[in-house]
Amino acid sequence: MAKAQDLPIEALLREKRKFPPPREFARRAVVNKASVYTEAARNPVRFWEARARELHWFKPWRKALEWKPPYAKWFLGGKLNVSYNCLDRHVTTSRRTKAALIWEGEPGDTRTLTYWDLYREVQRFAAALKRHGIRKGDRVTIYMPMVPEVAIAMLACARIGAPHSVVFGGFSPESLRDRIHDADSRIVITADGGWRRGATVPLKQNTDDALKECPDVNTVIVLRRTGQPVDMQHGRDIWWDEFVKGVEAKCPAEPMDSEDLLYLLYTSGSTGKPKGIIHTTGGYLTGIAATHRWVFDLREEDVYWCTADVGWVTGHSYVVYGPLANGATTVMYEGTPDFPDKDRFWRIVEKHGVTICYTAPTAIRTFMKWGEAYPKRCDLSSLRLLGTVGEPINPEAWVWYWKVIGNGRCPVVDTWWQTETGQILITPLPGLTTLKPGSATRAFPGIDADVLDERGKPAASGYLVLRKPWPAMLRGIWGDPERFVQQYWSKFENIYFTGDGAKRDDDGYFWLLGRVDDVMNISGHRVSTMEVESALVDHKAVAEAAVIGRPHDIKGQAIAAFVTVKAGVDGTDGLQDELKQHVARKIGALARPDDIIFSAELPKTRSGKIMRRLLRDIAEGRTLGDTTTLADPAVVAALKRQYDED
Ligand code: ATP
Ligand code: MG
């Protein structure tokens, strides 16, 4: 008999709705010819070379790709600079006076930086870093709120070839300390604090706490943002204003090798201890600039807003580098979506005339929970395209987003990718692809994605893999080459394993099923958590759900569902039965949950992803695994108490 894990993941959810591109949208789209797929497939390297030529190179590459699995090098011998591509090449055109960055602080203060402004500020800060002795190759840790200076700091690092390691401002001193140690950086750029839900986050205080155990850090640059009192350590700490004082806004961009390190970034830690992902220069910029333009159908006049924090890869690739490389206007917001009220995001869209909005399923489900009244009272007519990333989006949330936010006019691009992939890999092209709610649809042109079974054969459902290298792919895990090989390259020979499960439908569309580690095994059937969660969220009383398999004597595993109900709904026994029935009816008796546990909140990473591994720890009475990336430890503690009582 086949081992349980050899069995395919069952495909239970059947979603039939289809949304072809609106005709007028398709007509004007950046990409609207299906031949892009076949042409790119015929010669992916040539396809990526054509994209790379859209950038500015100081020196052309000799060879487009060297592939010695698991290591790829792209555009060998080529020299370029990311900051030059994001700034210098725009200021010689009419984009010089175009808004590069529209920023809004949580208290309501705003700033707009033109390409010229940003060009000057980046040069000034870069020159100051150099004056201070920061050299090419030195790792710089950035721990800042979402303010223009975080982009300035990143671009300045890129300009002088000092790789940055941005640590999300919501992380604790311990998480910051670990990342400083791992990256071995000697300099930290931070702020006194940042605004969050009407209060301040003590970033400098956290930095001080972290640095108690980082003796090698000799410089801390502190931006004044909130004005809260901070301790400045003599000889180590310096205010941003002092740091740049008297420095000319002139700093030529360092010609970087295509394979030089651009940055390190730690993954969000949904599955375990975060990994320091290595991204380099030429291939990375090629991958993100192309995907940003094609996936978001970028036009010169767009006002593009990606709501991710720069602490995540989405913030790197699609708040800062992708949009600026394309000369776009990128919007940045400092605070939370519910301050001062739950309509804040929609107020921002209205105020700045946002045309493209890119956010996460967890945010969309929260907006659904809050209700339609908030977006309905804002003018969202400027929007023309919507996007999501971060988790599988359940069809109900997708349709809500399309209907309530997009008013049925705006295509929704569900983009699958990872910190490791650097760029979007599975996604619709909005002028071309017929959308299906809940499906990330197809691999981007030039990307060879597939779904394999345990033996490495193409299958209707199983493991999502990438067969060929792509330009923005990770070049390794910082300081841990063994983990790199073990994590991504040991399951199938010379094929990148994503860690995610997926299924494919008759049209070849990809449907992400969540992480394979989360897949449940119910009486010999492999059931994805995502499908049961989708069925639960499909019920009108449910706002969010997280599903896990808990040990069961007979079935192997039983399904335990942690459910958050919508505002005004009571979690009663009657509702428990109704939800079990609902799932059974929607996707089959096999997937009927054994336990429904009502919970006001679900444990999530700081990037908003549900941490099922902690729920499994609770259900199995184990001590909790790595909790450093958890957004709110109280949520898990409360759930643990509740679970132990039941
Ligand atoms: P860690 O690897 O440390 O556990 P993580 O995987 O959450 O953390 P990220 O790189 O931020 O870190 O997230 C990438 C993962 O997010 C993907 O592997 C996938 O599981 C999920 N994901 C991202 N976008 C989508 C999407 N559009 N549809 C489905 N899943 C998605
Ligand atoms: Mg991951």
PDB file of C-alpha atoms and ligand atoms in Angstrom, residues 265-275 277 312-314 358 361 388-393 413-421 426 438-440 464 483 487-488 496 498-501 511-518 530 605 607 609-610 612-613 629, ligand 1:
ATOM      1  CA  LEU A 265      15.782  39.583   3.971  1.00  0.00           C
ATOM      2  CA  TYR A 266      14.390  37.177   6.521  1.00  0.00           C
ATOM      3  CA  THR A 267      11.229  35.194   5.644  1.00  0.00           C
ATOM      4  CA  SER A 268       8.104  35.757   7.679  1.00  0.00           C
ATOM      5  CA  GLY A 269       8.437  32.605   9.769  1.00  0.00           C
ATOM      6  CA  SER A 270       5.071  30.950   9.146  1.00  0.00           C
ATOM      7  CA  THR A 271       6.687  27.540   9.143  1.00  0.00           C
ATOM      8  CA  GLY A 272       9.606  27.918  11.524  1.00  0.00           C
ATOM      9  CA  LYS A 273      12.764  29.885  12.173  1.00  0.00           C
ATOM     10  CA  PRO A 274      13.182  32.667   9.593  1.00  0.00           C
ATOM     11  CA  LYS A 275      15.799  32.238   6.884  1.00  0.00           C
ATOM     12  CA  ILE A 277      17.364  35.076   1.952  1.00  0.00           C
ATOM     13  CA  TRP A 312       8.565  42.200   3.848  1.00  0.00           C
ATOM     14  CA  VAL A 313       9.705  41.167   0.424  1.00  0.00           C
ATOM     15  CA  THR A 314       6.547  42.650  -1.072  1.00  0.00           C
ATOM     16  CA  TYR A 358      -2.186  45.654  -4.034  1.00  0.00           C
ATOM     17  CA  PRO A 361      -6.027  38.367   1.760  1.00  0.00           C
ATOM     18  CA  THR A 388      -3.468  40.294  -3.672  1.00  0.00           C
ATOM     19  CA  VAL A 389      -0.485  38.427  -2.269  1.00  0.00           C
ATOM     20  CA  GLY A 390       0.627  36.571   0.834  1.00  0.00           C
ATOM     21  CA  GLU A 391      -1.753  33.684   1.274  1.00  0.00           C
ATOM     22  CA  PRO A 392      -4.234  31.734  -0.771  1.00  0.00           C
ATOM     23  CA  ILE A 393      -7.280  33.938  -1.227  1.00  0.00           C
ATOM     24  CA  VAL A 413      -4.599  39.758  -9.886  1.00  0.00           C
ATOM     25  CA  ASP A 414      -3.886  37.015  -7.337  1.00  0.00           C
ATOM     26  CA  THR A 415      -0.095  36.847  -7.344  1.00  0.00           C
ATOM     27  CA  TRP A 416       1.774  33.872  -5.958  1.00  0.00           C
ATOM     28  CA  TRP A 417       5.406  34.237  -4.972  1.00  0.00           C
ATOM     29  CA  GLN A 418       7.768  34.060  -1.982  1.00  0.00           C
ATOM     30  CA  THR A 419      10.585  35.938  -0.282  1.00  0.00           C
ATOM     31  CA  GLU A 420      12.786  33.360  -1.962  1.00  0.00           C
ATOM     32  CA  THR A 421      11.452  33.937  -5.462  1.00  0.00           C
ATOM     33  CA  ILE A 426       2.263  32.753 -10.805  1.00  0.00           C
ATOM     34  CA  GLY A 438      -9.168  31.661  -5.774  1.00  0.00           C
ATOM     35  CA  SER A 439      -6.756  30.771  -8.565  1.00  0.00           C
ATOM     36  CA  ALA A 440      -3.417  32.498  -9.168  1.00  0.00           C
ATOM     37  CA  LEU A 464       4.357  23.160  -6.493  1.00  0.00           C
ATOM     38  CA  ARG A 483      19.762  24.553   4.814  1.00  0.00           C
ATOM     39  CA  GLN A 487      15.008  23.173   2.181  1.00  0.00           C
ATOM     40  CA  TYR A 488      14.526  23.771  -1.527  1.00  0.00           C
ATOM     41  CA  TYR A 496      13.135  24.090  -6.835  1.00  0.00           C
ATOM     42  CA  THR A 498       8.393  25.791  -3.023  1.00  0.00           C
ATOM     43  CA  GLY A 499       7.027  24.095   0.098  1.00  0.00           C
ATOM     44  CA  ASP A 500       3.494  24.815  -1.141  1.00  0.00           C
ATOM     45  CA  GLY A 501       0.829  22.431  -2.378  1.00  0.00           C
ATOM     46  CA  TRP A 511      -4.832  26.733  -7.358  1.00  0.00           C
ATOM     47  CA  LEU A 512      -2.644  27.156  -4.314  1.00  0.00           C
ATOM     48  CA  LEU A 513      -3.492  24.810  -1.452  1.00  0.00           C
ATOM     49  CA  GLY A 514      -1.269  26.244   1.282  1.00  0.00           C
ATOM     50  CA  ARG A 515       1.881  24.748   2.705  1.00  0.00           C
ATOM     51  CA  VAL A 516       2.397  21.039   2.301  1.00  0.00           C
ATOM     52  CA  ASP A 517       3.393  20.831   5.984  1.00  0.00           C
ATOM     53  CA  ASP A 518      -0.150  21.913   6.790  1.00  0.00           C
ATOM     54  CA  MET A 530      -7.026  25.973   2.510  1.00  0.00           C
ATOM     55  CA  THR A 605       2.713  36.312  11.858  1.00  0.00           C
ATOM     56  CA  SER A 607       2.876  39.962   8.146  1.00  0.00           C
ATOM     57  CA  LYS A 609      -0.354  35.056   7.902  1.00  0.00           C
ATOM     58  CA  ILE A 610      -2.082  32.400   9.951  1.00  0.00           C
ATOM     59  CA  ARG A 612      -1.101  26.820  11.782  1.00  0.00           C
ATOM     60  CA  ARG A 613       1.970  25.199  13.310  1.00  0.00           C
ATOM     61  CA  THR A 629       7.397  36.160  14.477  1.00  0.00           C
TER      62      THR A 629
HETATM   63  P1  ATP B   1       8.586  30.994   6.215  1.00  0.00           P
HETATM   64  O1  ATP B   1       9.117  30.555   4.890  1.00  0.00           O
HETATM   65  O2  ATP B   1       9.615  31.578   7.112  1.00  0.00           O
HETATM   66  O3  ATP B   1       7.719  29.987   6.884  1.00  0.00           O
HETATM   67  P2  ATP B   1       6.580  32.484   4.747  1.00  0.00           P
HETATM   68  O4  ATP B   1       6.601  31.347   3.787  1.00  0.00           O
HETATM   69  O5  ATP B   1       5.262  32.924   5.296  1.00  0.00           O
HETATM   70  O6  ATP B   1       7.589  32.236   5.953  1.00  0.00           O
HETATM   71  P3  ATP B   1       6.924  34.522   2.728  1.00  0.00           P
HETATM   72  O7  ATP B   1       8.052  34.337   1.807  1.00  0.00           O
HETATM   73  O8  ATP B   1       6.557  35.893   3.153  1.00  0.00           O
HETATM   74  O9  ATP B   1       7.261  33.751   4.047  1.00  0.00           O
HETATM   75  O10 ATP B   1       5.608  33.916   2.117  1.00  0.00           O
HETATM   76  C1  ATP B   1       5.573  33.108   0.964  1.00  0.00           C
HETATM   77  C2  ATP B   1       4.450  32.120   1.080  1.00  0.00           C
HETATM   78  O11 ATP B   1       3.187  32.807   1.169  1.00  0.00           O
HETATM   79  C3  ATP B   1       4.275  31.204  -0.094  1.00  0.00           C
HETATM   80  O12 ATP B   1       5.149  30.105  -0.045  1.00  0.00           O
HETATM   81  C4  ATP B   1       2.813  30.796   0.039  1.00  0.00           C
HETATM   82  O13 ATP B   1       2.654  29.781   1.014  1.00  0.00           O
HETATM   83  C5  ATP B   1       2.164  32.050   0.533  1.00  0.00           C
HETATM   84  N1  ATP B   1       1.622  32.856  -0.590  1.00  0.00           N
HETATM   85  C6  ATP B   1       2.070  34.030  -1.040  1.00  0.00           C
HETATM   86  N2  ATP B   1       1.284  34.506  -2.026  1.00  0.00           N
HETATM   87  C7  ATP B   1       0.317  33.600  -2.232  1.00  0.00           C
HETATM   88  C8  ATP B   1      -0.799  33.504  -3.121  1.00  0.00           C
HETATM   89  N3  ATP B   1      -1.094  34.463  -3.991  1.00  0.00           N
HETATM   90  N4  ATP B   1      -1.568  32.400  -3.044  1.00  0.00           N
HETATM   91  C9  ATP B   1      -1.287  31.431  -2.158  1.00  0.00           C
HETATM   92  N5  ATP B   1      -0.277  31.460  -1.287  1.00  0.00           N
HETATM   93  C10 ATP B   1       0.531  32.539  -1.315  1.00  0.00           C
END
